[in-house]
């Protein structure tokens, strides 16, 4: 009897050690979003951002294979495929050999997949999850990769790389023949019942929030989640707030804050989904910091007070960026981590076959 009890206790302990696989991953990237971009937005909001609340935190080292300061192509490839590469390369190692992204690995394992961005969908960050090209400038070729090996759902700008191409081919016709519904605004995206969806919201990048564009990313995420969560095997979804970087290149602090606040409302949609769907892991991070931004004002969360900041470069900086995480497996994303850490760790947590 004692022996039986011992065996029972041991097997129960072993059972609880074997954690259930993570079903869904929502991976949100604020392009150029360092700690100071996050904090500046929180000061203007007058409260901590959603990403700062109820999350585990860590830091990510961002340097690339050939440069202490990464660009978004090498940064995106490191986050997506777990490989440090040369700046400007998309989904390829430094030796120009293709590397597989976590999105493609998830797809091979039967999961649904998606990418969305406030820039052209062929721009460096979303491209790193979908395409394999030696240069980020090859956007016509990257668009072809979206047709050849694209995710189930993609939402962003970049219509012209599909419809006004140098080779004269209309790629949206090819997308339709592969089962995609192709739409040009979120109203039609929402109305579409199709599991495969391509939504082009601008010819190239979406306009800036600071110029009066209404928030699109939170609603786009809702639309993607509605489709991707139909798959019983789960999904991998990458969401990019792309224009934080672009506003910081031109030292527009309030432009950066506006994009960061839209991105954070999108994080809220992801966190709300994860609270309802317990086997969902949410990761919020950045590919690098842009502008060498310092927040000099020292008045936490006083709304309406002038924000005093300093930019130290027109390019990117080499400073580590934050990672915030929520949900099962989030313990794995604390401490100081390499940007190449995510792919293998997410694959392990989702129990994906290699
Ligand atoms: Mg980007
Ligand atoms: Zn940049």
GROMACS .gro file of N, CA and C and ligand atoms in nm, residues 31 72 123 125 240 242, ligand 1:
model
   19
   31UNK      N    1   0.895   4.887  -3.324
   31UNK     CA    2   1.020   4.916  -3.394
   31UNK      C    3   1.083   5.042  -3.335
   72UNK      N    4   1.673   4.712  -3.880
   72UNK     CA    5   1.551   4.635  -3.852
   72UNK      C    6   1.548   4.501  -3.925
  123UNK      N    7   0.802   4.557  -4.552
  123UNK     CA    8   0.911   4.628  -4.484
  123UNK      C    9   0.988   4.530  -4.394
  125UNK      N   10   1.072   4.445  -4.083
  125UNK     CA   11   1.030   4.365  -3.967
  125UNK      C   12   0.932   4.253  -4.005
  240UNK      N   13   0.345   4.446  -3.551
  240UNK     CA   14   0.448   4.550  -3.541
  240UNK      C   15   0.392   4.692  -3.536
  242UNK      N   16   0.529   4.998  -3.629
  242UNK     CA   17   0.649   5.021  -3.710
  242UNK      C   18   0.700   5.164  -3.702
  355LIG    MG1   19   1.003   4.775  -3.870
   0.00000   0.00000   0.00000
